[in-house]
Short mmCIF file of C-alpha atoms in Angstrom, two decimals:
data_model
loop_
_atom_site.label_atom_id
_atom_site.label_comp_id
_atom_site.label_asym_id
_atom_site.label_seq_id
_atom_site.Cartn_x
_atom_site.Cartn_y
_atom_site.Cartn_z
CA UNK A 4 93.09 68.92 111.55
CA UNK A 5 92.97 72.44 113.01
CA UNK A 6 95.24 73.69 110.23
CA UNK A 7 93.02 71.97 107.62
CA UNK A 8 89.91 73.62 109.05
CA UNK A 9 91.63 77.04 108.92
CA UNK A 10 92.54 76.53 105.28
CA UNK A 11 89.03 75.44 104.46
CA UNK A 12 87.67 78.58 106.05
CA UNK A 13 90.04 80.74 103.98
CA UNK A 14 89.13 78.89 100.69
CA UNK A 15 85.40 79.17 101.43
CA UNK A 16 85.71 82.84 102.47
CA UNK A 17 87.57 83.69 99.24
CA UNK A 18 84.95 82.01 97.09
CA UNK A 19 82.07 83.72 98.92
CA UNK A 20 83.79 87.12 98.93
CA UNK A 21 84.41 86.81 95.16
CA UNK A 22 80.82 85.77 94.46
CA UNK A 23 78.94 88.03 96.89
CA UNK A 24 81.45 90.67 97.95
CA UNK A 25 83.02 90.85 101.42
CA UNK A 26 80.33 93.24 102.72
CA UNK A 27 77.67 90.82 101.51
CA UNK A 28 79.12 87.79 103.25
CA UNK A 29 78.55 86.95 106.90
CA UNK A 30 80.64 84.74 109.15
CA UNK A 31 77.60 82.49 109.57
CA UNK A 32 77.51 82.01 105.82
CA UNK A 33 81.18 81.11 105.80
CA UNK A 34 80.63 78.60 108.65
CA UNK A 35 77.75 77.06 106.68
CA UNK A 36 79.89 76.78 103.56
CA UNK A 37 82.67 74.98 105.51
CA UNK A 38 80.02 72.87 107.39
CA UNK A 39 81.23 73.91 110.78
CA UNK A 40 79.59 75.68 113.70
CA UNK A 41 79.96 79.50 114.09
CA UNK A 42 81.77 78.76 117.34
CA UNK A 43 84.35 76.66 115.51
CA UNK A 44 84.91 79.38 113.00
CA UNK A 45 85.29 81.90 115.87
CA UNK A 46 87.98 79.64 117.40
CA UNK A 47 90.07 80.12 114.20
CA UNK A 48 89.05 83.73 113.34
CA UNK A 49 87.51 85.84 116.07
CA UNK A 50 86.18 88.34 113.51
CA UNK A 51 85.86 88.73 109.75
CA UNK A 52 88.69 91.27 109.68
CA UNK A 53 91.10 88.50 110.60
CA UNK A 54 89.93 86.46 107.63
CA UNK A 55 90.51 89.45 105.32
CA UNK A 56 93.99 89.92 106.80
CA UNK A 57 94.79 86.22 106.25
CA UNK A 58 93.60 86.41 102.63
CA UNK A 59 95.74 89.54 102.17
CA UNK A 60 98.76 87.59 103.36
CA UNK A 61 97.99 84.93 100.74
CA UNK A 62 97.53 87.64 98.08
CA UNK A 63 100.87 89.25 98.87
CA UNK A 64 102.68 85.92 98.54
CA UNK A 65 100.99 85.11 95.20
CA UNK A 66 101.53 88.61 93.92
CA UNK A 67 105.27 88.50 94.70
CA UNK A 68 105.57 85.44 92.46
CA UNK A 69 103.76 87.16 89.61
CA UNK A 70 105.66 90.45 89.84
CA UNK A 71 109.10 89.03 89.29
CA UNK A 72 111.11 91.23 86.87
CA UNK A 73 111.43 89.81 83.35
CA UNK A 74 114.73 88.14 82.39
CA UNK A 75 116.89 89.26 79.48
CA UNK A 76 115.93 88.32 75.95
CA UNK A 77 112.15 88.08 76.52
CA UNK A 78 109.67 87.60 73.75
CA UNK A 79 106.04 88.55 73.16
CA UNK A 80 105.10 85.00 74.19
CA UNK A 81 106.87 85.50 77.52
CA UNK A 82 104.92 88.67 78.02
CA UNK A 83 101.69 86.81 77.15
CA UNK A 84 102.48 84.21 79.85
CA UNK A 85 103.12 86.95 82.39
CA UNK A 86 99.85 88.55 81.42
CA UNK A 87 97.89 85.33 82.02
CA UNK A 88 99.61 84.81 85.37
CA UNK A 89 98.68 88.37 86.37
CA UNK A 90 95.03 87.99 85.35
CA UNK A 91 94.74 84.66 87.11
CA UNK A 92 95.91 86.47 90.27
CA UNK A 93 93.54 89.37 90.03
CA UNK A 94 90.67 87.02 89.15
CA UNK A 95 91.44 84.76 92.11
CA UNK A 96 91.29 87.78 94.46
CA UNK A 97 88.79 89.84 92.52
CA UNK A 98 86.80 90.85 95.66
CA UNK A 99 89.75 93.02 96.68
CA UNK A 100 89.59 95.08 93.47
CA UNK A 101 85.80 95.11 93.15
CA UNK A 102 85.18 96.30 96.70
CA UNK A 103 88.34 98.38 97.05
CA UNK A 104 86.86 101.62 98.41
CA UNK A 105 84.48 99.97 100.85
CA UNK A 106 87.10 97.56 102.05
CA UNK A 107 89.68 100.32 102.48
CA UNK A 108 87.33 102.26 104.75
CA UNK A 109 87.08 99.35 107.16
CA UNK A 110 90.42 97.63 106.62
CA UNK A 111 93.32 100.06 106.16
CA UNK A 112 95.59 97.02 105.47
CA UNK A 113 93.68 96.50 102.20
CA UNK A 114 94.54 99.99 100.98
CA UNK A 115 98.22 99.56 101.94
CA UNK A 116 98.55 96.20 100.33
CA UNK A 117 96.82 97.13 97.09
CA UNK A 118 98.77 100.39 96.97
CA UNK A 119 102.03 98.43 97.11
CA UNK A 120 100.70 96.02 94.52
CA UNK A 121 99.67 98.83 92.16
CA UNK A 122 103.13 100.49 92.44
CA UNK A 123 104.86 97.13 91.90
CA UNK A 124 102.65 96.31 88.93
CA UNK A 125 103.39 99.61 87.18
CA UNK A 126 107.09 99.09 87.78
CA UNK A 127 107.01 95.54 86.40
CA UNK A 128 105.08 96.58 83.29
CA UNK A 129 107.66 99.27 82.75
CA UNK A 130 110.43 96.63 82.99
CA UNK A 131 108.55 94.45 80.54
CA UNK A 132 108.31 97.34 78.10
CA UNK A 133 112.01 98.05 78.40
CA UNK A 134 112.92 94.37 78.08
CA UNK A 135 110.71 93.88 74.99
CA UNK A 136 112.26 96.99 73.47
CA UNK A 137 115.73 95.74 74.17
CA UNK A 138 114.96 92.37 72.53
CA UNK A 139 113.58 94.08 69.46
CA UNK A 140 109.97 92.99 69.97
CA UNK A 141 108.69 96.50 70.56
CA UNK A 142 109.58 99.96 69.25
CA UNK A 143 109.55 102.08 72.35
CA UNK A 144 111.47 105.14 73.51
CA UNK A 145 113.19 104.89 76.85
CA UNK A 146 111.38 107.98 78.09
CA UNK A 147 107.97 106.47 77.29
CA UNK A 148 108.42 103.17 79.15
CA UNK A 149 107.36 104.50 82.54
CA UNK A 150 104.15 106.11 81.28
CA UNK A 151 103.21 103.05 79.23
CA UNK A 152 103.83 100.76 82.18
CA UNK A 153 101.57 102.92 84.36
CA UNK A 154 98.82 102.88 81.71
CA UNK A 155 98.97 99.09 81.39
CA UNK A 156 98.73 98.74 85.19
CA UNK A 157 95.63 100.98 85.19
CA UNK A 158 94.05 98.77 82.53
CA UNK A 159 94.90 95.59 84.46
CA UNK A 160 93.48 96.87 87.73
CA UNK A 161 90.50 99.01 86.63
CA UNK A 162 89.38 97.87 83.22
CA UNK A 163 86.74 95.49 84.57
CA UNK A 164 85.31 98.21 86.82
CA UNK A 165 85.08 100.52 83.83
CA UNK A 166 83.14 97.89 81.91
CA UNK A 167 80.81 97.39 84.91
CA UNK A 168 80.12 101.17 84.97
CA UNK A 169 79.01 100.81 81.36
CA UNK A 170 76.58 98.03 82.36
CA UNK A 171 78.69 95.07 81.35
CA UNK A 172 78.47 92.14 83.80
CA UNK A 173 80.88 89.41 82.62
CA UNK A 174 81.75 86.38 84.67
CA UNK A 175 85.28 86.21 86.03
CA UNK A 176 86.77 84.33 83.08
CA UNK A 177 85.22 86.57 80.42
CA UNK A 178 86.23 89.70 82.34
CA UNK A 179 89.85 88.48 82.50
CA UNK A 180 89.83 87.81 78.75
CA UNK A 181 88.52 91.35 78.09
CA UNK A 182 91.35 92.79 80.23
CA UNK A 183 93.90 90.71 78.30
CA UNK A 184 92.44 92.06 75.02
CA UNK A 185 92.64 95.64 76.26
CA UNK A 186 96.31 95.28 77.33
CA UNK A 187 97.33 93.66 74.05
CA UNK A 188 95.50 96.33 72.05
CA UNK A 189 97.46 98.95 73.97
CA UNK A 190 100.75 97.16 73.16
CA UNK A 191 99.88 96.47 69.52
CA UNK A 192 100.89 99.91 68.12
CA UNK A 193 104.32 99.47 69.74
CA UNK A 194 105.08 96.12 68.01
CA UNK A 195 108.16 96.07 65.80
CA UNK A 196 107.64 95.00 62.22
CA UNK A 197 108.79 91.46 62.86
CA UNK A 198 106.49 91.04 65.86
CA UNK A 199 103.38 92.80 64.62
CA UNK A 200 101.70 89.79 63.06
CA UNK A 201 102.15 87.72 66.26
CA UNK A 202 100.85 90.50 68.49
CA UNK A 203 97.86 90.84 66.13
CA UNK A 204 97.28 87.07 66.39
CA UNK A 205 97.35 87.11 70.18
CA UNK A 206 95.08 90.15 70.42
CA UNK A 207 92.71 88.53 67.96
CA UNK A 208 92.13 85.58 70.25
CA UNK A 209 90.37 87.80 72.75
CA UNK A 210 88.04 89.60 70.41
CA UNK A 211 84.31 89.17 71.32
#
């Protein structure tokens, strides 16, 4: 029962952080959401920082699954599946990316964890570019793979924030679709002749 209550606290905290931001969520609001007393919540997590740390642990485990290197012989469809897994991850933990600077000031572990994630993401995108080039799906020079991987990681992590700066306020699902569209648009010019129609089709699914 104690373990179940702890998990319910983490689920409720994640939902509230995603909806209202971590700075805009109090421990009393979390307790209300779980329908427990503040004292019961304090028994499991003495302060909000411990909830953030526990959610970071969950994020690291989920991120490790998503950032597996691609196997040999991958296709554009395989990349598309990876892209959806990635955007499900960043959407599920979107409070980390939306509140990055303010969280990092108060929780150095957030900066470290997301720094490792960003580096890993750029490296995995590079591996995907190389693998898709090797399988003939993309036309890409070896020397360009690293820079393209970095650019795709930047789009994945910061595209939604850029849209928010321009006044766009999409819900989580629509925001993820716009990020997918931006990544596929960046990949589209690299498509080999035999893959171009399929990449165009996938990119077209996300057009507003």
